[in-house]
Amino acid sequence: MKKTFFASIALLVATLCLPFAAQAQFAKAEDAVTYRQAAFQLMGSHFGRMQPVMKGQVPYDKVAIAANIAVLNEISKLPWAAFGAGTEGGNAKVEIWLDPEDFKKAQEKLTISLKALTSASDAGNFDNLRVAYGEVGASCKACHDAFRQKK
Ligand code: HEC
């Protein structure tokens, strides 16, 4: 009886704390900046490493490219949660917080282009893959032009 009581209290406390825990994902704004920059670094690495293949300098290995694209798909989900209210800074333009809908659209463009890249990779057609790769690069650039400060 007593055990059940404490268990329900614990559950209640956990439930009440949940929204706060989600908000407190980053203790400080700088932590959010560090996190999203780290995620973008990984994105840059996993995108850039395919370039020699796309340029025809390295033979197309279907399995290796597919595995890398799978990683890229996962990483591409990460940065956005680190652009919460009050996390202005880094090389992010304030337009992100002033125009969140456009920022969201730029994220969706990336998602759509990555879907096309994934399909092209699954199909294994090198010419289509190259075109899709270029489209992903264009979606990175479009967002950077609008929302990232030039250094
Ligand atoms: C929806 C917008 C958006 C998209 C799409 C996007 N980026 Fe970025 N990227 C940013 C912003 C904003 C920053 C600056 C973040 C900061 O400094 O706080 C950034 C920063 C970076 C950085 C520098 C990270 C650092 O160390 O400071 C790299 C590398 C990068 N992006 C690569 C990419 C690649 C590669 C793609 C496409 C596969 C991509 N980004 C797509 C918005 C975007």
CSV table of N, CA and C and ligand atoms in Angstrom, one decimal:
chain,number,residue,atom,x,y,z
A,1,MET,N,0.8,-1.2,0.0
A,1,MET,CA,0.0,0.0,0.0
A,1,MET,C,0.9,1.2,0.0
A,2,LYS,N,1.8,1.3,1.0
A,2,LYS,CA,2.7,2.4,1.1
A,2,LYS,C,3.5,2.6,-0.2
A,3,LYS,N,4.0,1.4,-0.6
A,3,LYS,CA,4.8,1.4,-1.8
A,3,LYS,C,4.1,2.0,-3.0
A,4,THR,N,2.8,1.6,-3.2
A,4,THR,CA,2.0,2.1,-4.3
A,4,THR,C,1.9,3.6,-4.2
A,5,PHE,N,1.7,4.1,-2.9
A,5,PHE,CA,1.5,5.5,-2.7
A,5,PHE,C,2.7,6.3,-3.2
A,6,PHE,N,3.9,5.8,-2.8
A,6,PHE,CA,5.1,6.5,-3.1
A,6,PHE,C,5.3,6.4,-4.6
A,7,ALA,N,5.0,5.3,-5.2
A,7,ALA,CA,5.1,5.1,-6.6
A,7,ALA,C,4.3,6.1,-7.4
A,8,SER,N,3.0,6.3,-6.9
A,8,SER,CA,2.1,7.3,-7.6
A,8,SER,C,2.6,8.7,-7.4
A,9,ILE,N,3.2,9.0,-6.2
A,9,ILE,CA,3.7,10.3,-6.0
A,9,ILE,C,4.9,10.6,-7.0
A,10,ALA,N,5.8,9.6,-7.1
A,10,ALA,CA,6.9,9.7,-8.0
A,10,ALA,C,6.5,9.9,-9.4
A,11,LEU,N,5.5,9.2,-9.8
A,11,LEU,CA,5.0,9.3,-11.2
A,11,LEU,C,4.4,10.7,-11.4
A,12,LEU,N,3.7,11.2,-10.4
A,12,LEU,CA,3.1,12.5,-10.5
A,12,LEU,C,4.1,13.6,-10.7
A,13,VAL,N,5.1,13.5,-9.8
A,13,VAL,CA,6.3,14.4,-9.9
A,13,VAL,C,6.9,14.4,-11.2
A,14,ALA,N,7.2,13.2,-11.7
A,14,ALA,CA,7.8,13.0,-13.0
A,14,ALA,C,7.0,13.6,-14.1
A,15,THR,N,5.7,13.4,-14.1
A,15,THR,CA,4.8,13.9,-15.1
A,15,THR,C,4.8,15.4,-15.1
A,16,LEU,N,4.8,16.0,-13.9
A,16,LEU,CA,4.8,17.5,-13.7
A,16,LEU,C,6.1,18.1,-14.2
A,17,CYS,N,7.1,17.4,-14.0
A,17,CYS,CA,8.5,17.9,-14.4
A,17,CYS,C,8.7,17.8,-15.9
A,18,LEU,N,8.0,16.9,-16.5
A,18,LEU,CA,8.3,16.6,-17.9
A,18,LEU,C,8.4,17.9,-18.8
A,19,PRO,N,7.4,18.8,-18.8
A,19,PRO,CA,7.6,19.9,-19.7
A,19,PRO,C,8.8,20.8,-19.3
A,20,PHE,N,9.1,20.9,-18.1
A,20,PHE,CA,10.3,21.7,-17.7
A,20,PHE,C,11.6,21.0,-18.1
A,21,ALA,N,11.6,19.7,-18.0
A,21,ALA,CA,12.8,18.9,-18.5
A,21,ALA,C,13.0,19.2,-20.0
A,22,ALA,N,11.9,19.2,-20.7
A,22,ALA,CA,12.1,19.5,-22.2
A,22,ALA,C,12.6,20.9,-22.5
A,23,GLN,N,12.2,21.8,-21.7
A,23,GLN,CA,12.6,23.2,-21.8
A,23,GLN,C,14.1,23.3,-21.4
A,24,ALA,N,14.4,22.6,-20.4
A,24,ALA,CA,15.7,22.7,-19.8
A,24,ALA,C,16.7,21.8,-20.5
A,25,GLN,N,16.4,21.5,-21.8
A,25,GLN,CA,17.3,20.6,-22.5
A,25,GLN,C,18.7,21.2,-22.6
A,26,PHE,N,18.8,22.5,-22.6
A,26,PHE,CA,20.1,23.2,-22.6
A,26,PHE,C,20.1,24.1,-21.3
A,27,ALA,N,21.1,23.9,-20.5
A,27,ALA,CA,21.1,24.7,-19.3
A,27,ALA,C,21.3,26.2,-19.6
A,28,LYS,N,22.2,26.5,-20.6
A,28,LYS,CA,22.5,27.9,-20.9
A,28,LYS,C,22.3,28.0,-22.4
A,29,ALA,N,22.1,29.3,-22.9
A,29,ALA,CA,22.0,29.5,-24.3
A,29,ALA,C,23.2,29.1,-25.1
A,30,GLU,N,24.4,29.3,-24.4
A,30,GLU,CA,25.7,28.9,-25.1
A,30,GLU,C,25.7,27.4,-25.4
A,31,ASP,N,25.1,26.7,-24.5
A,31,ASP,CA,25.1,25.2,-24.7
A,31,ASP,C,24.3,24.9,-26.0
A,32,ALA,N,23.2,25.6,-26.2
A,32,ALA,CA,22.4,25.4,-27.4
A,32,ALA,C,23.2,25.7,-28.7
A,33,VAL,N,24.0,26.8,-28.6
A,33,VAL,CA,24.8,27.2,-29.7
A,33,VAL,C,25.9,26.2,-30.0
A,34,THR,N,26.5,25.7,-28.9
A,34,THR,CA,27.6,24.7,-29.1
A,34,THR,C,27.0,23.4,-29.7
A,35,TYR,N,25.8,23.0,-29.2
A,35,TYR,CA,25.1,21.8,-29.7
A,35,TYR,C,24.8,21.9,-31.2
A,36,ARG,N,24.2,23.0,-31.6
A,36,ARG,CA,23.7,23.1,-33.0
A,36,ARG,C,25.0,23.2,-33.9
A,37,GLN,N,26.0,23.9,-33.4
A,37,GLN,CA,27.2,24.0,-34.3
A,37,GLN,C,27.9,22.7,-34.4
A,38,ALA,N,27.9,21.9,-33.3
A,38,ALA,CA,28.4,20.5,-33.4
A,38,ALA,C,27.6,19.7,-34.4
A,39,ALA,N,26.3,19.8,-34.3
A,39,ALA,CA,25.4,19.0,-35.2
A,39,ALA,C,25.7,19.4,-36.7
A,40,PHE,N,25.9,20.7,-36.9
A,40,PHE,CA,26.2,21.2,-38.3
A,40,PHE,C,27.5,20.7,-38.7
A,41,GLN,N,28.5,20.7,-37.8
A,41,GLN,CA,29.8,20.2,-38.2
A,41,GLN,C,29.7,18.7,-38.7
A,42,LEU,N,28.9,17.9,-38.0
A,42,LEU,CA,28.8,16.5,-38.4
A,42,LEU,C,28.0,16.5,-39.8
A,43,MET,N,27.0,17.4,-39.9
A,43,MET,CA,26.3,17.4,-41.2
A,43,MET,C,27.3,17.8,-42.3
A,44,GLY,N,28.1,18.8,-42.1
A,44,GLY,CA,29.1,19.2,-43.1
A,44,GLY,C,30.0,18.1,-43.4
A,45,SER,N,30.5,17.3,-42.4
A,45,SER,CA,31.4,16.2,-42.6
A,45,SER,C,30.7,15.1,-43.5
A,46,HIS,N,29.5,14.7,-43.1
A,46,HIS,CA,28.9,13.6,-43.8
A,46,HIS,C,28.3,14.0,-45.1
A,47,PHE,N,28.1,15.3,-45.3
A,47,PHE,CA,27.7,15.8,-46.7
A,47,PHE,C,29.0,15.9,-47.5
A,48,GLY,N,30.0,16.5,-47.0
A,48,GLY,CA,31.2,16.8,-47.8
A,48,GLY,C,32.0,15.6,-48.2
A,49,ARG,N,32.0,14.5,-47.4
A,49,ARG,CA,32.8,13.3,-47.7
A,49,ARG,C,32.3,12.6,-48.9
A,50,MET,N,31.1,12.9,-49.4
A,50,MET,CA,30.6,12.3,-50.6
A,50,MET,C,31.0,13.0,-51.9
A,51,GLN,N,31.6,14.2,-51.7
A,51,GLN,CA,31.9,15.0,-52.8
A,51,GLN,C,32.9,14.4,-53.8
A,52,PRO,N,33.9,13.7,-53.4
A,52,PRO,CA,34.8,13.1,-54.3
A,52,PRO,C,34.1,12.0,-55.2
A,53,VAL,N,33.2,11.3,-54.6
A,53,VAL,CA,32.4,10.4,-55.4
A,53,VAL,C,31.5,11.1,-56.5
A,54,MET,N,30.9,12.2,-56.0
A,54,MET,CA,30.0,12.9,-56.9
A,54,MET,C,30.8,13.6,-58.1
A,55,LYS,N,32.1,13.9,-57.8
A,55,LYS,CA,32.9,14.5,-58.8
A,55,LYS,C,33.6,13.5,-59.7
A,56,GLY,N,33.3,12.2,-59.3
A,56,GLY,CA,33.9,11.1,-60.2
A,56,GLY,C,35.4,10.9,-59.9
A,57,GLN,N,35.8,11.4,-58.7
A,57,GLN,CA,37.3,11.2,-58.4
A,57,GLN,C,37.5,9.8,-57.6
A,58,VAL,N,36.4,9.4,-57.0
A,58,VAL,CA,36.4,8.1,-56.3
A,58,VAL,C,35.2,7.3,-56.8
A,59,PRO,N,35.4,5.9,-57.0
A,59,PRO,CA,34.3,5.1,-57.6
A,59,PRO,C,33.1,5.1,-56.7
A,60,TYR,N,31.9,5.0,-57.3
A,60,TYR,CA,30.7,5.0,-56.6
A,60,TYR,C,30.5,3.6,-55.9
A,61,ASP,N,30.5,3.6,-54.6
A,61,ASP,CA,30.2,2.4,-53.8
A,61,ASP,C,28.8,2.6,-53.2
A,62,LYS,N,27.9,1.9,-53.8
A,62,LYS,CA,26.4,2.1,-53.5
A,62,LYS,C,26.2,1.9,-52.0
A,63,VAL,N,26.7,0.8,-51.4
A,63,VAL,CA,26.5,0.5,-50.0
A,63,VAL,C,27.0,1.6,-49.1
A,64,ALA,N,28.3,2.0,-49.4
A,64,ALA,CA,28.9,3.0,-48.5
A,64,ALA,C,28.2,4.3,-48.6
A,65,ILE,N,27.7,4.7,-49.8
A,65,ILE,CA,27.0,6.0,-49.9
A,65,ILE,C,25.7,5.9,-49.2
A,66,ALA,N,25.0,4.8,-49.4
A,66,ALA,CA,23.7,4.6,-48.7
A,66,ALA,C,23.8,4.7,-47.2
A,67,ALA,N,24.9,4.1,-46.7
A,67,ALA,CA,25.1,4.1,-45.2
A,67,ALA,C,25.4,5.5,-44.7
A,68,ASN,N,26.2,6.3,-45.5
A,68,ASN,CA,26.5,7.6,-45.2
A,68,ASN,C,25.2,8.5,-45.2
A,69,ILE,N,24.4,8.3,-46.2
A,69,ILE,CA,23.2,9.1,-46.3
A,69,ILE,C,22.2,8.8,-45.2
A,70,ALA,N,22.2,7.6,-44.7
A,70,ALA,CA,21.4,7.2,-43.5
A,70,ALA,C,21.8,8.0,-42.3
A,71,VAL,N,23.1,8.2,-42.2
A,71,VAL,CA,23.7,8.9,-41.0
A,71,VAL,C,23.3,10.4,-41.2
A,72,LEU,N,23.5,10.9,-42.4
A,72,LEU,CA,23.1,12.3,-42.7
A,72,LEU,C,21.6,12.6,-42.4
A,73,ASN,N,20.8,11.6,-42.8
A,73,ASN,CA,19.3,11.8,-42.5
A,73,ASN,C,19.1,12.0,-41.0
A,74,GLU,N,19.8,11.2,-40.2
A,74,GLU,CA,19.6,11.3,-38.7
A,74,GLU,C,20.2,12.6,-38.2
A,75,ILE,N,21.4,13.0,-38.6
A,75,ILE,CA,22.0,14.2,-38.1
A,75,ILE,C,21.1,15.4,-38.5
A,76,SER,N,20.5,15.3,-39.7
A,76,SER,CA,19.8,16.5,-40.2
A,76,SER,C,18.6,16.8,-39.3
A,77,LYS,N,18.2,15.9,-38.4
A,77,LYS,CA,17.1,16.2,-37.5
A,77,LYS,C,17.6,17.0,-36.3
A,78,LEU,N,18.8,17.0,-36.0
A,78,LEU,CA,19.3,17.4,-34.7
A,78,LEU,C,19.4,18.9,-34.5
A,79,PRO,N,19.9,19.8,-35.4
A,79,PRO,CA,20.2,21.2,-35.0
A,79,PRO,C,18.9,22.0,-34.6
A,80,TRP,N,17.8,21.6,-35.1
A,80,TRP,CA,16.6,22.6,-35.0
A,80,TRP,C,16.1,22.8,-33.6
A,81,ALA,N,16.2,21.7,-32.7
A,81,ALA,CA,15.7,21.9,-31.3
A,81,ALA,C,16.6,22.8,-30.6
A,82,ALA,N,17.8,23.1,-31.1
A,82,ALA,CA,18.7,24.0,-30.4
A,82,ALA,C,18.6,25.5,-30.9
A,83,PHE,N,17.5,25.8,-31.5
A,83,PHE,CA,17.2,27.2,-31.9
A,83,PHE,C,16.0,27.8,-31.1
A,84,GLY,N,15.9,27.3,-29.8
A,84,GLY,CA,14.8,27.8,-29.0
A,84,GLY,C,14.9,29.3,-28.7
A,85,ALA,N,13.8,29.7,-28.1
A,85,ALA,CA,13.7,31.1,-27.6
A,85,ALA,C,14.9,31.4,-26.7
A,86,GLY,N,15.5,32.6,-27.0
A,86,GLY,CA,16.6,33.0,-26.1
A,86,GLY,C,18.0,32.4,-26.4
A,87,THR,N,18.1,31.7,-27.5
A,87,THR,CA,19.3,31.1,-27.9
A,87,THR,C,20.0,31.8,-29.1
A,88,GLU,N,19.6,33.0,-29.3
A,88,GLU,CA,20.3,33.8,-30.3
A,88,GLU,C,21.8,33.8,-30.1
A,89,GLY,N,22.5,33.8,-31.1
A,89,GLY,CA,24.0,33.9,-31.0
A,89,GLY,C,24.7,33.0,-32.0
A,90,GLY,N,26.0,32.7,-31.7
A,90,GLY,CA,26.8,32.0,-32.7
A,90,GLY,C,26.8,32.8,-34.0
A,91,ASN,N,26.7,32.1,-35.1
A,91,ASN,CA,26.6,32.7,-36.4
A,91,ASN,C,25.2,32.7,-37.0
A,92,ALA,N,24.2,32.5,-36.1
A,92,ALA,CA,22.8,32.5,-36.5
A,92,ALA,C,22.3,33.9,-36.6
A,93,LYS,N,21.6,34.2,-37.7
A,93,LYS,CA,21.1,35.5,-37.9
A,93,LYS,C,19.8,35.7,-37.0
A,94,VAL,N,19.5,36.9,-36.6
A,94,VAL,CA,18.3,37.1,-35.7
A,94,VAL,C,17.0,36.8,-36.5
A,95,GLU,N,17.1,36.8,-37.9
A,95,GLU,CA,16.0,36.5,-38.7
A,95,GLU,C,15.3,35.1,-38.4
A,96,ILE,N,16.2,34.2,-37.8
A,96,ILE,CA,15.6,32.9,-37.4
A,96,ILE,C,14.5,33.1,-36.4
A,97,TRP,N,14.7,34.0,-35.5
A,97,TRP,CA,13.7,34.2,-34.4
A,97,TRP,C,12.6,35.2,-34.9
A,98,LEU,N,13.0,36.1,-35.8
A,98,LEU,CA,12.0,37.1,-36.3
A,98,LEU,C,11.1,36.4,-37.3
A,99,ASP,N,11.6,35.5,-38.1
A,99,ASP,CA,10.8,34.9,-39.1
A,99,ASP,C,10.9,33.3,-39.1
A,100,PRO,N,10.3,32.8,-37.9
A,100,PRO,CA,10.5,31.4,-37.7
A,100,PRO,C,9.8,30.5,-38.8
A,101,GLU,N,8.8,31.0,-39.5
A,101,GLU,CA,8.1,30.2,-40.5
A,101,GLU,C,9.0,30.0,-41.7
A,102,ASP,N,9.7,31.0,-42.1
A,102,ASP,CA,10.7,30.9,-43.2
A,102,ASP,C,11.8,30.0,-42.9
A,103,PHE,N,12.2,30.1,-41.6
A,103,PHE,CA,13.3,29.2,-41.1
A,103,PHE,C,12.9,27.7,-41.2
A,104,LYS,N,11.6,27.5,-40.8
A,104,LYS,CA,11.0,26.2,-40.8
A,104,LYS,C,11.0,25.7,-42.3
A,105,LYS,N,10.6,26.6,-43.2
A,105,LYS,CA,10.5,26.2,-44.6
A,105,LYS,C,11.8,25.7,-45.1
A,106,ALA,N,12.9,26.5,-44.7
A,106,ALA,CA,14.2,26.1,-45.1
A,106,ALA,C,14.7,24.8,-44.6
A,107,GLN,N,14.2,24.4,-43.4
A,107,GLN,CA,14.5,23.1,-42.9
A,107,GLN,C,13.7,22.0,-43.7
A,108,GLU,N,12.5,22.3,-44.1
A,108,GLU,CA,11.7,21.4,-44.8
A,108,GLU,C,12.3,21.1,-46.2
A,109,LYS,N,12.9,22.2,-46.8
A,109,LYS,CA,13.5,22.0,-48.1
A,109,LYS,C,14.7,21.0,-48.0
A,110,LEU,N,15.4,21.1,-46.9
A,110,LEU,CA,16.5,20.2,-46.7
A,110,LEU,C,15.9,18.8,-46.5
A,111,THR,N,14.9,18.6,-45.8
A,111,THR,CA,14.3,17.3,-45.6
A,111,THR,C,13.8,16.7,-46.9
A,112,ILE,N,13.2,17.5,-47.7
A,112,ILE,CA,12.7,17.1,-49.0
A,112,ILE,C,13.9,16.7,-49.9
A,113,SER,N,14.9,17.5,-50.0
A,113,SER,CA,16.0,17.2,-50.8
A,113,SER,C,16.8,15.9,-50.4
A,114,LEU,N,16.8,15.7,-49.0
A,114,LEU,CA,17.4,14.5,-48.5
A,114,LEU,C,16.6,13.3,-48.8
A,115,LYS,N,15.3,13.4,-48.9
A,115,LYS,CA,14.5,12.3,-49.3
A,115,LYS,C,14.8,11.9,-50.7
A,116,ALA,N,14.9,12.9,-51.6
A,116,ALA,CA,15.2,12.6,-53.0
A,116,ALA,C,16.6,12.0,-53.1
A,117,LEU,N,17.5,12.5,-52.3
A,117,LEU,CA,18.9,11.9,-52.3
A,117,LEU,C,18.8,10.4,-51.9
A,118,THR,N,18.1,10.1,-50.8
A,118,THR,CA,17.9,8.8,-50.3
A,118,THR,C,17.3,7.9,-51.4
A,119,SER,N,16.3,8.3,-52.1
A,119,SER,CA,15.6,7.5,-53.1
A,119,SER,C,16.6,7.3,-54.3
A,120,ALA,N,17.4,8.3,-54.7
A,120,ALA,CA,18.3,8.1,-55.8
A,120,ALA,C,19.4,7.1,-55.3
A,121,SER,N,19.8,7.2,-54.1
A,121,SER,CA,20.8,6.3,-53.6
A,121,SER,C,20.3,4.9,-53.5
A,122,ASP,N,19.1,4.7,-53.1
A,122,ASP,CA,18.4,3.4,-53.0
A,122,ASP,C,18.3,2.8,-54.4
A,123,ALA,N,18.0,3.6,-55.4
A,123,ALA,CA,17.8,3.2,-56.8
A,123,ALA,C,19.2,2.9,-57.4
A,124,GLY,N,20.2,3.5,-56.9
A,124,GLY,CA,21.6,3.2,-57.4
A,124,GLY,C,22.0,3.8,-58.7
A,125,ASN,N,21.2,4.8,-59.2
A,125,ASN,CA,21.5,5.5,-60.4
A,125,ASN,C,22.4,6.7,-60.2
A,126,PHE,N,23.7,6.6,-60.6
A,126,PHE,CA,24.7,7.6,-60.3
A,126,PHE,C,24.3,9.0,-60.8
A,127,ASP,N,23.8,9.1,-62.0
A,127,ASP,CA,23.5,10.4,-62.6
A,127,ASP,C,22.4,11.1,-61.7
A,128,ASN,N,21.4,10.3,-61.4
A,128,ASN,CA,20.3,10.9,-60.5
A,128,ASN,C,20.8,11.3,-59.1
A,129,LEU,N,21.7,10.4,-58.6
A,129,LEU,CA,22.3,10.7,-57.3
A,129,LEU,C,23.1,12.0,-57.3
A,130,ARG,N,23.8,12.2,-58.4
A,130,ARG,CA,24.6,13.5,-58.5
A,130,ARG,C,23.7,14.7,-58.5
A,131,VAL,N,22.6,14.6,-59.3
A,131,VAL,CA,21.6,15.7,-59.3
A,131,VAL,C,21.0,16.0,-57.9
A,132,ALA,N,20.6,14.9,-57.3
A,132,ALA,CA,20.0,15.0,-55.9
A,132,ALA,C,21.0,15.6,-54.9
A,133,TYR,N,22.3,15.2,-55.1
A,133,TYR,CA,23.3,15.7,-54.2
A,133,TYR,C,23.4,17.2,-54.3
A,134,GLY,N,23.4,17.6,-55.6
A,134,GLY,CA,23.5,19.1,-55.9
A,134,GLY,C,22.3,19.8,-55.3
A,135,GLU,N,21.1,19.2,-55.3
A,135,GLU,CA,19.9,19.8,-54.7
A,135,GLU,C,20.0,19.9,-53.2
A,136,VAL,N,20.6,19.0,-52.6
A,136,VAL,CA,20.8,19.0,-51.1
A,136,VAL,C,21.8,20.2,-50.8
A,137,GLY,N,22.9,20.3,-51.6
A,137,GLY,CA,23.8,21.4,-51.4
A,137,GLY,C,23.1,22.7,-51.6
A,138,ALA,N,22.2,22.8,-52.5
A,138,ALA,CA,21.5,24.1,-52.8
A,138,ALA,C,20.6,24.4,-51.6
A,139,SER,N,20.0,23.4,-50.9
A,139,SER,CA,19.2,23.7,-49.8
A,139,SER,C,20.0,24.1,-48.6
A,140,CYS,N,21.2,23.6,-48.4
A,140,CYS,CA,22.1,24.1,-47.4
A,140,CYS,C,22.4,25.5,-47.6
A,141,LYS,N,22.8,25.8,-48.9
A,141,LYS,CA,23.2,27.2,-49.2
A,141,LYS,C,22.1,28.2,-49.1
A,142,ALA,N,20.9,27.8,-49.5
A,142,ALA,CA,19.7,28.7,-49.4
A,142,ALA,C,19.5,29.1,-48.0
A,143,CYS,N,19.6,28.2,-47.1
A,143,CYS,CA,19.3,28.5,-45.7
A,143,CYS,C,20.5,29.4,-45.1
A,144,HIS,N,21.7,29.0,-45.5
A,144,HIS,CA,22.9,29.8,-45.0
A,144,HIS,C,22.8,31.2,-45.5
A,145,ASP,N,22.4,31.4,-46.8
A,145,ASP,CA,22.3,32.8,-47.4
A,145,ASP,C,21.3,33.6,-46.6
A,146,ALA,N,20.2,33.0,-46.1
A,146,ALA,CA,19.2,33.7,-45.5
A,146,ALA,C,19.4,33.8,-44.0
A,147,PHE,N,20.0,32.8,-43.4
A,147,PHE,CA,19.9,32.7,-41.9
A,147,PHE,C,21.2,32.6,-41.2
A,148,ARG,N,22.3,32.5,-41.9
A,148,ARG,CA,23.6,32.3,-41.3
A,148,ARG,C,24.5,33.5,-41.6
A,149,GLN,N,25.1,34.1,-40.6
A,149,GLN,CA,26.0,35.2,-40.8
A,149,GLN,C,27.3,34.8,-41.5
A,150,LYS,N,27.7,35.6,-42.4
A,150,LYS,CA,28.9,35.4,-43.1
A,150,LYS,C,30.1,35.8,-42.2
A,151,LYS,N,31.1,34.9,-42.2
A,151,LYS,CA,32.2,35.2,-41.3
A,151,LYS,C,33.2,36.2,-42.0
B,1,HEC,C1,17.3,25.7,-42.2
B,1,HEC,C2,18.6,26.3,-42.2
B,1,HEC,C3,19.9,25.5,-42.5
B,1,HEC,C4,20.1,24.4,-43.3
B,1,HEC,C5,19.1,23.8,-44.2
B,1,HEC,C6,21.5,24.1,-43.2
B,1,HEC,N1,22.1,24.9,-42.3
B,1,HEC,FE1,24.1,24.9,-41.9
B,1,HEC,N2,23.8,26.4,-40.5
B,1,HEC,C7,22.7,27.1,-40.3
B,1,HEC,C8,22.8,28.1,-39.3
B,1,HEC,C9,21.8,29.0,-38.8
B,1,HEC,C10,24.2,28.0,-38.9
B,1,HEC,C11,24.9,28.8,-37.9
B,1,HEC,C12,24.7,28.2,-36.5
B,1,HEC,C13,25.3,29.0,-35.3
B,1,HEC,O1,26.4,29.4,-35.4
B,1,HEC,O2,24.6,29.1,-34.3
B,1,HEC,C14,24.8,26.9,-39.7
B,1,HEC,C15,26.1,26.5,-39.6
B,1,HEC,C16,26.7,25.5,-40.4
B,1,HEC,C17,28.1,25.1,-40.3
B,1,HEC,C18,29.1,25.7,-39.3
B,1,HEC,C19,29.0,25.0,-37.9
B,1,HEC,C20,30.0,25.7,-37.0
B,1,HEC,O3,31.0,25.0,-36.6
B,1,HEC,O4,29.8,26.9,-36.6
B,1,HEC,C21,28.2,24.0,-41.1
B,1,HEC,C22,29.5,23.3,-41.4
B,1,HEC,C23,27.0,23.8,-41.8
B,1,HEC,N3,26.0,24.7,-41.3
B,1,HEC,C24,26.8,22.9,-42.8
B,1,HEC,C25,25.5,22.6,-43.3
B,1,HEC,C26,25.3,21.6,-44.4
B,1,HEC,C27,26.3,20.7,-45.0
B,1,HEC,C28,24.0,21.7,-44.7
B,1,HEC,C29,23.2,20.9,-45.7
B,1,HEC,C30,23.4,19.4,-45.7
B,1,HEC,C31,23.4,22.7,-43.9
B,1,HEC,N4,24.3,23.3,-43.1
B,1,HEC,C32,22.0,23.0,-43.9
B,1,HEC,C33,21.5,26.8,-41.0
B,1,HEC,C34,21.2,25.8,-41.9
